[in-house]
């Protein structure tokens, strides 16, 4: 059957620190259109998790509805997964994260799922600072329903059918910055060299990590005149810097005059080289100005745009126990009548 991934792998495949090969991080064979950028993003997620040696059973994948939300079936097949309804993935992610803080959470969404029907859910996930990686596979159209413009389609962009979008686009990166996201990045599905270290840094970040990935729809939005096509993005892309993720205890072996190291809470670091002039990744105003200037020039700004390395995620804000709530036993949750009476007395 053509949709079944072959099980054979070369016996000498490289293994990571926990003795897993990339096969252990793969999923089912993709049924997306050949050349879809979403598959490249899934491949980057697989590579990032393999290189970080994250145990697959410690990962939870959550998604909504759309071409993007189908993709969790195609990577991390040995991880937990939940495919929710359209635009409601952040609610499911909130409940899962509150119940078990020990998992690594991937929220996979699209421009329709996050910028239209799920906008209200998206903004509250940001303001609560869920500790999760939130990836938007942004193609500017509704690929499952024949390519209508989505809310992230740029004003003046032409569809495959020949119509021109008359409305301004919702910029999820700018919105994330305004709402207080503590890690904001944009990338391109055709640039794994940039995307993989961004995903690794997002996993290490102790808060809401938003990565808006431009991912051309090869069937409905890869035409001349589209601002989300492969050719257009390659011609207009402008990176904030080159990015490298340095795990804990690994030495940074190269440096430049225009370089900066951002140390994360666990001791790992983002090593940024060839910094965009006038941009500081730890200064929100600088990040906002960089986005606005790139728009004025007609550029697509990619790379790490903003990071707040020391931040309090939702569990820290709520001051919950370090023990995952779903593992607490009855004697802890129900300490008995005497304890309840003592609590009532203390409040009188």
C-alpha atoms as a printed R data frame, in Angstrom:
    type eleno elety resid chain resno       x      y       z
1   ATOM     1    CA   UNK     A     1   0.000  0.000   0.000
2   ATOM     2    CA   UNK     A     2   1.489  3.329  -1.081
3   ATOM     3    CA   UNK     A     3   0.422  5.199   2.056
4   ATOM     4    CA   UNK     A     4   2.365  2.885   4.391
5   ATOM     5    CA   UNK     A     5   5.899  4.041   5.203
6   ATOM     6    CA   UNK     A     6   8.516  1.307   4.666
7   ATOM     7    CA   UNK     A     7   9.801 -0.086   7.966
8   ATOM     8    CA   UNK     A     8  13.291 -1.004   6.772
9   ATOM     9    CA   UNK     A     9  16.096  1.373   7.668
10  ATOM    10    CA   UNK     A    10  19.834  1.021   7.175
11  ATOM    11    CA   UNK     A    11  21.297 -0.733  10.256
12  ATOM    12    CA   UNK     A    12  24.052  1.879  10.557
13  ATOM    13    CA   UNK     A    13  21.788  4.929  10.773
14  ATOM    14    CA   UNK     A    14  23.236  7.594  13.116
15  ATOM    15    CA   UNK     A    15  21.879  7.569  16.672
16  ATOM    16    CA   UNK     A    16  21.446 10.432  19.111
17  ATOM    17    CA   UNK     A    17  22.452 10.595  22.776
18  ATOM    18    CA   UNK     A    18  19.546  8.379  23.882
19  ATOM    19    CA   UNK     A    19  20.287  5.775  21.192
20  ATOM    20    CA   UNK     A    20  17.367  6.684  18.914
21  ATOM    21    CA   UNK     A    21  17.541  7.088  15.144
22  ATOM    22    CA   UNK     A    22  15.490  9.542  13.091
23  ATOM    23    CA   UNK     A    23  13.112  6.670  12.317
24  ATOM    24    CA   UNK     A    24  11.949  6.824  15.941
25  ATOM    25    CA   UNK     A    25  10.759 10.401  15.348
26  ATOM    26    CA   UNK     A    26   8.970  9.829  12.050
27  ATOM    27    CA   UNK     A    27   5.229  9.376  11.540
28  ATOM    28    CA   UNK     A    28   2.962  8.077   8.807
29  ATOM    29    CA   UNK     A    29   3.619  8.746   5.143
30  ATOM    30    CA   UNK     A    30   2.305 12.176   4.162
31  ATOM    31    CA   UNK     A    31  -0.812 12.452   2.001
32  ATOM    32    CA   UNK     A    32  -0.301 16.188   1.363
33  ATOM    33    CA   UNK     A    33   0.342 17.473  -2.152
34  ATOM    34    CA   UNK     A    34   3.817 16.740  -3.488
35  ATOM    35    CA   UNK     A    35   6.041 19.728  -2.730
36  ATOM    36    CA   UNK     A    36   3.860 21.094   0.080
37  ATOM    37    CA   UNK     A    37   5.894 23.281   2.421
38  ATOM    38    CA   UNK     A    38   4.142 21.728   5.407
39  ATOM    39    CA   UNK     A    39   6.074 18.481   4.889
40  ATOM    40    CA   UNK     A    40   9.350 20.414   5.087
41  ATOM    41    CA   UNK     A    41   8.251 21.881   8.424
42  ATOM    42    CA   UNK     A    42   7.412 18.401   9.711
43  ATOM    43    CA   UNK     A    43  10.870 17.256   8.630
44  ATOM    44    CA   UNK     A    44  12.435 20.163  10.528
45  ATOM    45    CA   UNK     A    45  10.500 19.189  13.678
46  ATOM    46    CA   UNK     A    46  11.745 15.604  13.338
47  ATOM    47    CA   UNK     A    47  15.344 16.770  12.913
48  ATOM    48    CA   UNK     A    48  15.155 19.207  15.835
49  ATOM    49    CA   UNK     A    49  13.747 16.611  18.240
50  ATOM    50    CA   UNK     A    50  16.285 14.019  17.069
51  ATOM    51    CA   UNK     A    51  19.217 16.385  17.563
52  ATOM    52    CA   UNK     A    52  17.981 17.477  21.006
53  ATOM    53    CA   UNK     A    53  17.460 13.806  21.940
54  ATOM    54    CA   UNK     A    54  13.971 14.440  23.276
55  ATOM    55    CA   UNK     A    55  12.280 11.168  24.194
56  ATOM    56    CA   UNK     A    56   9.250 10.804  21.862
57  ATOM    57    CA   UNK     A    57   6.926  9.801  24.719
58  ATOM    58    CA   UNK     A    58   7.668 13.161  26.382
59  ATOM    59    CA   UNK     A    59   6.157 15.090  23.471
60  ATOM    60    CA   UNK     A    60   2.494 15.972  22.877
61  ATOM    61    CA   UNK     A    61   1.275 17.201  19.465
62  ATOM    62    CA   UNK     A    62  -1.934 19.231  19.325
63  ATOM    63    CA   UNK     A    63  -3.709 20.624  16.284
64  ATOM    64    CA   UNK     A    64  -6.987 22.010  14.946
65  ATOM    65    CA   UNK     A    65  -8.393 21.641  11.437
66  ATOM    66    CA   UNK     A    66  -6.757 22.304   8.073
67  ATOM    67    CA   UNK     A    67  -3.880 21.071   5.926
68  ATOM    68    CA   UNK     A    68  -1.485 22.165   8.680
69  ATOM    69    CA   UNK     A    69  -3.424 20.315  11.348
70  ATOM    70    CA   UNK     A    70  -3.161 17.052   9.400
71  ATOM    71    CA   UNK     A    71   0.622 17.124   9.611
72  ATOM    72    CA   UNK     A    72   1.091 15.806  13.191
73  ATOM    73    CA   UNK     A    73   0.163 12.402  11.772
74  ATOM    74    CA   UNK     A    74   3.296 12.608   9.628
75  ATOM    75    CA   UNK     A    75   5.891 13.224  12.353
76  ATOM    76    CA   UNK     A    76   6.608 12.007  15.896
77  ATOM    77    CA   UNK     A    77   4.469  8.899  15.513
78  ATOM    78    CA   UNK     A    78   5.547  7.605  18.945
79  ATOM    79    CA   UNK     A    79   4.396 10.773  20.716
80  ATOM    80    CA   UNK     A    80   1.063 11.770  22.235
81  ATOM    81    CA   UNK     A    81  -1.367 13.518  19.906
82  ATOM    82    CA   UNK     A    82  -4.774 15.208  19.885
83  ATOM    83    CA   UNK     A    83  -6.506 16.576  16.794
84  ATOM    84    CA   UNK     A    84  -9.123 19.048  18.060
85  ATOM    85    CA   UNK     A    85 -11.805 21.048  16.229
86  ATOM    86    CA   UNK     A    86 -11.264 24.141  14.086
87  ATOM    87    CA   UNK     A    87  -9.527 26.929  16.002
88  ATOM    88    CA   UNK     A    88  -9.809 25.230  19.396
89  ATOM    89    CA   UNK     A    89  -6.343 23.711  19.741
90  ATOM    90    CA   UNK     A    90  -5.142 26.318  22.324
91  ATOM    91    CA   UNK     A    91  -7.913 25.298  24.759
92  ATOM    92    CA   UNK     A    92  -6.902 21.655  24.524
93  ATOM    93    CA   UNK     A    93  -3.255 22.655  24.906
94  ATOM    94    CA   UNK     A    94  -4.083 24.690  28.015
95  ATOM    95    CA   UNK     A    95  -5.854 21.772  29.667
96  ATOM    96    CA   UNK     A    96  -3.132 19.283  28.752
97  ATOM    97    CA   UNK     A    97  -0.345 21.588  29.946
98  ATOM    98    CA   UNK     A    98  -2.093 22.283  33.253
99  ATOM    99    CA   UNK     A    99  -2.581 18.554  33.816
100 ATOM   100    CA   UNK     A   100   0.976 17.542  32.924
101 ATOM   101    CA   UNK     A   101   3.682 20.195  32.968
102 ATOM   102    CA   UNK     A   102   6.438 17.663  32.215
103 ATOM   103    CA   UNK     A   103   5.652 17.179  28.524
104 ATOM   104    CA   UNK     A   104   7.010 19.164  25.569
105 ATOM   105    CA   UNK     A   105   3.993 20.626  23.769
106 ATOM   106    CA   UNK     A   106   3.812 21.292  20.042
107 ATOM   107    CA   UNK     A   107   0.794 23.252  18.857
108 ATOM   108    CA   UNK     A   108   0.461 22.972  15.084
109 ATOM   109    CA   UNK     A   109  -1.889 25.421  13.408
110 ATOM   110    CA   UNK     A   110  -2.540 27.295  10.181
111 ATOM   111    CA   UNK     A   111  -3.380 30.839   9.140
112 ATOM   112    CA   UNK     A   112  -7.111 30.055   9.043
113 ATOM   113    CA   UNK     A   113  -7.004 28.043  12.252
114 ATOM   114    CA   UNK     A   114  -5.183 30.813  14.178
115 ATOM   115    CA   UNK     A   115  -5.952 34.086  12.375
116 ATOM   116    CA   UNK     A   116  -9.684 33.578  11.768
117 ATOM   117    CA   UNK     A   117 -11.884 31.094  13.623
118 ATOM   118    CA   UNK     A   118  -9.251 30.487  16.310
119 ATOM   119    CA   UNK     A   119  -8.089 34.072  16.846
120 ATOM   120    CA   UNK     A   120  -9.720 34.367  20.280
121 ATOM   121    CA   UNK     A   121  -8.087 31.136  21.409
122 ATOM   122    CA   UNK     A   122  -4.705 32.142  19.966
123 ATOM   123    CA   UNK     A   123  -4.502 35.474  21.794
124 ATOM   124    CA   UNK     A   124  -5.383 33.985  25.188
125 ATOM   125    CA   UNK     A   125  -2.783 31.243  24.831
126 ATOM   126    CA   UNK     A   126  -0.229 34.022  24.374
127 ATOM   127    CA   UNK     A   127  -1.375 36.167  27.309
128 ATOM   128    CA   UNK     A   128  -1.348 33.121  29.610
129 ATOM   129    CA   UNK     A   129   2.190 32.275  28.451
130 ATOM   130    CA   UNK     A   130   1.632 28.554  27.954
131 ATOM   131    CA   UNK     A   131   4.925 26.705  27.876
132 ATOM   132    CA   UNK     A   132   4.582 25.390  24.328
133 ATOM   133    CA   UNK     A   133   5.937 25.633  20.803
134 ATOM   134    CA   UNK     A   134   3.197 27.162  18.623
135 ATOM   135    CA   UNK     A   135   3.926 26.674  14.915
136 ATOM   136    CA   UNK     A   136   1.750 28.394  12.327
137 ATOM   137    CA   UNK     A   137   2.069 26.876   8.851
138 ATOM   138    CA   UNK     A   138   1.183 30.046   6.962
139 ATOM   139    CA   UNK     A   139   0.264 29.711   3.270
140 ATOM   140    CA   UNK     A   140  -2.185 32.615   2.989
141 ATOM   141    CA   UNK     A   141  -5.044 30.471   1.727
142 ATOM   142    CA   UNK     A   142  -7.537 27.760   2.660
143 ATOM   143    CA   UNK     A   143  -5.958 24.757   0.971
144 ATOM   144    CA   UNK     A   144  -8.620 22.269   2.078
145 ATOM   145    CA   UNK     A   145 -11.428 24.287   0.487
146 ATOM   146    CA   UNK     A   146  -9.915 25.169  -2.895
147 ATOM   147    CA   UNK     A   147  -7.657 28.102  -2.113
148 ATOM   148    CA   UNK     A   148  -9.737 31.040  -0.889
149 ATOM   149    CA   UNK     A   149  -7.686 33.888   0.605
150 ATOM   150    CA   UNK     A   150  -7.104 33.588   4.340
151 ATOM   151    CA   UNK     A   151  -6.725 36.426   6.852
152 ATOM   152    CA   UNK     A   152  -2.927 36.412   6.387
153 ATOM   153    CA   UNK     A   153  -3.101 36.960   2.612
154 ATOM   154    CA   UNK     A   154  -1.387 40.248   1.754
155 ATOM   155    CA   UNK     A   155  -3.245 43.175   0.262
156 ATOM   156    CA   UNK     A   156  -2.744 43.019  -3.521
157 ATOM   157    CA   UNK     A   157  -1.748 39.359  -3.600
158 ATOM   158    CA   UNK     A   158  -3.262 37.463  -6.518
159 ATOM   159    CA   UNK     A   159  -4.858 34.031  -6.195
160 ATOM   160    CA   UNK     A   160  -4.520 31.172  -8.654
161 ATOM   161    CA   UNK     A   161  -8.051 32.014  -9.884
162 ATOM   162    CA   UNK     A   162  -6.840 35.523 -10.754
163 ATOM   163    CA   UNK     A   163  -8.641 37.545  -8.079
164 ATOM   164    CA   UNK     A   164  -6.743 40.194  -6.078
165 ATOM   165    CA   UNK     A   165  -7.037 40.352  -2.293
166 ATOM   166    CA   UNK     A   166  -8.464 43.737  -1.229
167 ATOM   167    CA   UNK     A   167  -7.833 43.479   2.524
168 ATOM   168    CA   UNK     A   168  -4.840 44.027   4.760
169 ATOM   169    CA   UNK     A   169  -3.192 40.945   6.192
170 ATOM   170    CA   UNK     A   170  -3.189 39.997   9.865
171 ATOM   171    CA   UNK     A   171   0.471 39.810  10.875
172 ATOM   172    CA   UNK     A   172   0.672 37.033  13.466
173 ATOM   173    CA   UNK     A   173   4.250 37.953  14.385
174 ATOM   174    CA   UNK     A   174   3.335 41.585  15.051
175 ATOM   175    CA   UNK     A   175   0.235 40.476  16.945
176 ATOM   176    CA   UNK     A   176   2.262 38.050  19.042
177 ATOM   177    CA   UNK     A   177   4.698 40.796  19.996
178 ATOM   178    CA   UNK     A   178   1.899 43.206  20.929
179 ATOM   179    CA   UNK     A   179   0.164 40.579  23.110
180 ATOM   180    CA   UNK     A   180   3.333 39.709  25.013
181 ATOM   181    CA   UNK     A   181   4.633 36.496  23.436
182 ATOM   182    CA   UNK     A   182   8.019 35.803  25.016
183 ATOM   183    CA   UNK     A   183   9.546 34.112  21.944
184 ATOM   184    CA   UNK     A   184   8.643 35.281  18.445
185 ATOM   185    CA   UNK     A   185  10.169 34.090  15.186
186 ATOM   186    CA   UNK     A   186   9.329 33.815  11.515
187 ATOM   187    CA   UNK     A   187  10.824 31.385   9.039
188 ATOM   188    CA   UNK     A   188  10.332 29.843   5.612
189 ATOM   189    CA   UNK     A   189   9.606 26.172   4.959
190 ATOM   190    CA   UNK     A   190  12.300 26.216   2.277
191 ATOM   191    CA   UNK     A   191  15.020 27.235   4.758
192 ATOM   192    CA   UNK     A   192  15.655 24.341   7.145
193 ATOM   193    CA   UNK     A   193  19.071 25.757   8.032
194 ATOM   194    CA   UNK     A   194  17.233 28.586   9.767
195 ATOM   195    CA   UNK     A   195  14.097 26.718  10.875
196 ATOM   196    CA   UNK     A   196  15.697 23.782  12.727
197 ATOM   197    CA   UNK     A   197  17.697 25.873  15.268
198 ATOM   198    CA   UNK     A   198  14.634 28.093  15.788
199 ATOM   199    CA   UNK     A   199  12.542 25.033  16.690
200 ATOM   200    CA   UNK     A   200  15.249 23.763  19.027
201 ATOM   201    CA   UNK     A   201  15.405 27.152  20.765
202 ATOM   202    CA   UNK     A   202  11.612 27.260  21.016
203 ATOM   203    CA   UNK     A   203  11.597 23.858  22.736
204 ATOM   204    CA   UNK     A   204  14.147 25.120  25.278
205 ATOM   205    CA   UNK     A   205  12.255 28.377  25.892
206 ATOM   206    CA   UNK     A   206  10.237 28.361  29.172
207 ATOM   207    CA   UNK     A   207   7.112 30.028  27.795
208 ATOM   208    CA   UNK     A   208   4.979 30.619  24.713
209 ATOM   209    CA   UNK     A   209   7.183 30.283  21.617
210 ATOM   210    CA   UNK     A   210   5.541 31.431  18.380
211 ATOM   211    CA   UNK     A   211   7.073 30.488  15.026
212 ATOM   212    CA   UNK     A   212   5.211 31.783  11.979
213 ATOM   213    CA   UNK     A   213   6.457 29.694   9.045
214 ATOM   214    CA   UNK     A   214   5.641 30.828   5.510
215 ATOM   215    CA   UNK     A   215   4.737 27.576   3.779
216 ATOM   216    CA   UNK     A   216   3.669 27.935   0.136
217 ATOM   217    CA   UNK     A   217   0.610 26.010  -1.037
218 ATOM   218    CA   UNK     A   218   1.868 24.419  -4.257
219 ATOM   219    CA   UNK     A   219  -1.661 23.695  -5.491
220 ATOM   220    CA   UNK     A   220  -3.564 26.936  -4.848
221 ATOM   221    CA   UNK     A   221  -1.123 29.734  -3.935
222 ATOM   222    CA   UNK     A   222   2.189 29.234  -5.728
223 ATOM   223    CA   UNK     A   223   1.330 31.312  -8.768
224 ATOM   224    CA   UNK     A   224   2.785 34.524 -10.214
225 ATOM   225    CA   UNK     A   225   1.367 37.455  -8.239
226 ATOM   226    CA   UNK     A   226   1.045 35.547  -4.959
227 ATOM   227    CA   UNK     A   227   3.111 36.941  -2.078
228 ATOM   228    CA   UNK     A   228   3.206 33.483  -0.470
229 ATOM   229    CA   UNK     A   229   4.724 31.650  -3.465
230 ATOM   230    CA   UNK     A   230   8.160 30.017  -3.350
231 ATOM   231    CA   UNK     A   231   9.624 32.465  -5.879
232 ATOM   232    CA   UNK     A   232   8.234 35.577  -4.196
233 ATOM   233    CA   UNK     A   233   9.396 34.577  -0.708
234 ATOM   234    CA   UNK     A   234  12.900 33.699  -1.917
235 ATOM   235    CA   UNK     A   235  13.181 37.047  -3.694
236 ATOM   236    CA   UNK     A   236  11.943 39.166  -0.745
237 ATOM   237    CA   UNK     A   237  13.280 37.334   2.303
238 ATOM   238    CA   UNK     A   238  15.470 39.260   4.747
239 ATOM   239    CA   UNK     A   239  16.897 37.489   7.805
240 ATOM   240    CA   UNK     A   240  17.469 39.191  11.159
241 ATOM   241    CA   UNK     A   241  20.621 37.084  11.600
242 ATOM   242    CA   UNK     A   242  22.004 33.616  11.118
243 ATOM   243    CA   UNK     A   243  20.885 31.411  13.998
244 ATOM   244    CA   UNK     A   244  22.582 28.499  15.750
245 ATOM   245    CA   UNK     A   245  21.267 26.696  18.835
246 ATOM   246    CA   UNK     A   246  24.024 25.652  21.234
247 ATOM   247    CA   UNK     A   247  23.008 22.924  23.735
248 ATOM   248    CA   UNK     A   248  24.203 22.969  27.329
249 ATOM   249    CA   UNK     A   249  27.910 22.203  27.776
250 ATOM   250    CA   UNK     A   250  28.802 22.683  24.094
251 ATOM   251    CA   UNK     A   251  31.390 25.314  23.238
252 ATOM   252    CA   UNK     A   252  30.614 28.168  20.860
253 ATOM   253    CA   UNK     A   253  33.486 27.832  18.404
254 ATOM   254    CA   UNK     A   254  32.966 30.837  16.120
255 ATOM   255    CA   UNK     A   255  32.164 34.468  16.714
256 ATOM   256    CA   UNK     A   256  31.905 37.706  14.753
257 ATOM   257    CA   UNK     A   257  31.960 41.381  15.653
258 ATOM   258    CA   UNK     A   258  28.225 41.581  14.897
259 ATOM   259    CA   UNK     A   259  27.287 38.503  16.977
260 ATOM   260    CA   UNK     A   260  25.225 38.065  20.116
261 ATOM   261    CA   UNK     A   261  24.628 35.125  22.490
262 ATOM   262    CA   UNK     A   262  21.242 34.810  24.191
263 ATOM   263    CA   UNK     A   263  21.514 32.413  27.141
264 ATOM   264    CA   UNK     A   264  18.326 30.488  27.896
265 ATOM   265    CA   UNK     A   265  17.073 29.394  31.319
266 ATOM   266    CA   UNK     A   266  18.507 25.857  31.077
267 ATOM   267    CA   UNK     A   267  22.007 27.026  30.152
268 ATOM   268    CA   UNK     A   268  21.651 26.449  26.408
269 ATOM   269    CA   UNK     A   269  22.161 29.418  24.120
270 ATOM   270    CA   UNK     A   270  21.153 31.003  20.846
271 ATOM   271    CA   UNK     A   271  24.236 32.136  18.937
272 ATOM   272    CA   UNK     A   272  23.240 34.915  16.517
273 ATOM   273    CA   UNK     A   273  25.648 36.048  13.819
274 ATOM   274    CA   UNK     A   274  25.510 38.791  11.194
275 ATOM   275    CA   UNK     A   275  22.867 40.722  13.133
276 ATOM   276    CA   UNK     A   276  20.390 42.873  11.219
277 ATOM   277    CA   UNK     A   277  21.444 46.511  11.649
278 ATOM   278    CA   UNK     A   278  19.627 48.276  14.498
279 ATOM   279    CA   UNK     A   279  17.987 45.120  15.834
280 ATOM   280    CA   UNK     A   280  18.259 43.711  19.359
281 ATOM   281    CA   UNK     A   281  16.414 40.381  19.919
282 ATOM   282    CA   UNK     A   282  15.878 41.154  23.615
283 ATOM   283    CA   UNK     A   283  14.332 44.593  22.981
284 ATOM   284    CA   UNK     A   284  10.632 44.460  22.043
285 ATOM   285    CA   UNK     A   285  10.568 47.989  20.619
286 ATOM   286    CA   UNK     A   286  13.581 47.166  18.462
287 ATOM   287    CA   UNK     A   287  11.786 44.043  17.204
288 ATOM   288    CA   UNK     A   288   8.608 45.982  16.394
289 ATOM   289    CA   UNK     A   289  10.593 48.631  14.533
290 ATOM   290    CA   UNK     A   290  12.427 45.954  12.542
291 ATOM   291    CA   UNK     A   291   9.119 44.392  11.444
292 ATOM   292    CA   UNK     A   292   7.650 47.750  10.430
293 ATOM   293    CA   UNK     A   293  10.745 48.778   8.480
294 ATOM   294    CA   UNK     A   294  10.812 45.460   6.623
295 ATOM   295    CA   UNK     A   295   7.154 45.945   5.620
296 ATOM   296    CA   UNK     A   296   7.912 49.435   4.308
297 ATOM   297    CA   UNK     A   297  10.705 47.980   2.170
298 ATOM   298    CA   UNK     A   298   8.534 45.120   0.918
299 ATOM   299    CA   UNK     A   299  10.741 42.566   2.687
300 ATOM   300    CA   UNK     A   300   9.746 39.440   4.609
301 ATOM   301    CA   UNK     A   301  11.669 39.525   7.879
302 ATOM   302    CA   UNK     A   302  12.652 36.048   9.082
303 ATOM   303    CA   UNK     A   303  14.671 34.538  11.909
304 ATOM   304    CA   UNK     A   304  14.468 35.137  15.642
305 ATOM   305    CA   UNK     A   305  12.649 38.436  16.063
306 ATOM   306    CA   UNK     A   306  12.192 38.717  19.833
307 ATOM   307    CA   UNK     A   307  12.994 36.687  22.931
308 ATOM   308    CA   UNK     A   308  12.500 37.255  26.658
309 ATOM   309    CA   UNK     A   309  14.839 34.595  28.108
310 ATOM   310    CA   UNK     A   310  13.676 34.855  31.733
311 ATOM   311    CA   UNK     A   311   9.923 34.544  31.874
312 ATOM   312    CA   UNK     A   312   7.222 32.950  34.005
313 ATOM   313    CA   UNK     A   313   5.062 30.360  32.266
314 ATOM   314    CA   UNK     A   314   1.483 29.655  33.353
315 ATOM   315    CA   UNK     A   315   2.375 27.126  36.049
316 ATOM   316    CA   UNK     A   316   4.812 29.626  37.572
317 ATOM   317    CA   UNK     A   317   2.169 32.360  37.523
318 ATOM   318    CA   UNK     A   318  -0.377 30.060  39.189
319 ATOM   319    CA   UNK     A   319   2.262 28.749  41.629
320 ATOM   320    CA   UNK     A   320   1.178 25.155  41.145
321 ATOM   321    CA   UNK     A   321   3.039 22.167  42.495
322 ATOM   322    CA   UNK     A   322   6.105 20.947  40.619
323 ATOM   323    CA   UNK     A   323   4.500 17.508  40.524
324 ATOM   324    CA   UNK     A   324   2.297 17.079  37.427
325 ATOM   325    CA   UNK     A   325  -1.331 17.383  38.510
326 ATOM   326    CA   UNK     A   326  -2.329 14.186  36.721
327 ATOM   327    CA   UNK     A   327   0.036 12.159  38.935
328 ATOM   328    CA   UNK     A   328  -1.208 13.449  42.309
329 ATOM   329    CA   UNK     A   329  -2.722 10.716  44.493
330 ATOM   330    CA   UNK     A   330  -5.963 10.816  46.455
331 ATOM   331    CA   UNK     A   331  -4.255 11.272  49.809
332 ATOM   332    CA   UNK     A   332  -2.598 14.450  48.461
333 ATOM   333    CA   UNK     A   333  -5.709 15.820  46.773
334 ATOM   334    CA   UNK     A   334  -8.003 14.910  49.716
335 ATOM   335    CA   UNK     A   335  -5.914 15.337  52.898
336 ATOM   336    CA   UNK     A   336  -8.880 14.562  55.191
337 ATOM   337    CA   UNK     A   337 -11.452 16.225  57.445
338 ATOM   338    CA   UNK     A   338  -8.920 17.539  59.969
339 ATOM   339    CA   UNK     A   339  -6.947 19.387  57.300
340 ATOM   340    CA   UNK     A   340 -10.155 20.857  55.853
341 ATOM   341    CA   UNK     A   341 -11.294 22.008  59.309
342 ATOM   342    CA   UNK     A   342  -7.915 23.631  59.990
343 ATOM   343    CA   UNK     A   343  -8.153 25.479  56.672
344 ATOM   344    CA   UNK     A   344 -11.668 26.713  57.465
345 ATOM   345    CA   UNK     A   345 -10.560 27.906  60.894
346 ATOM   346    CA   UNK     A   346  -7.662 29.829  59.361
347 ATOM   347    CA   UNK     A   347 -10.093 31.742  57.145
348 ATOM   348    CA   UNK     A   348 -12.553 32.715  59.884
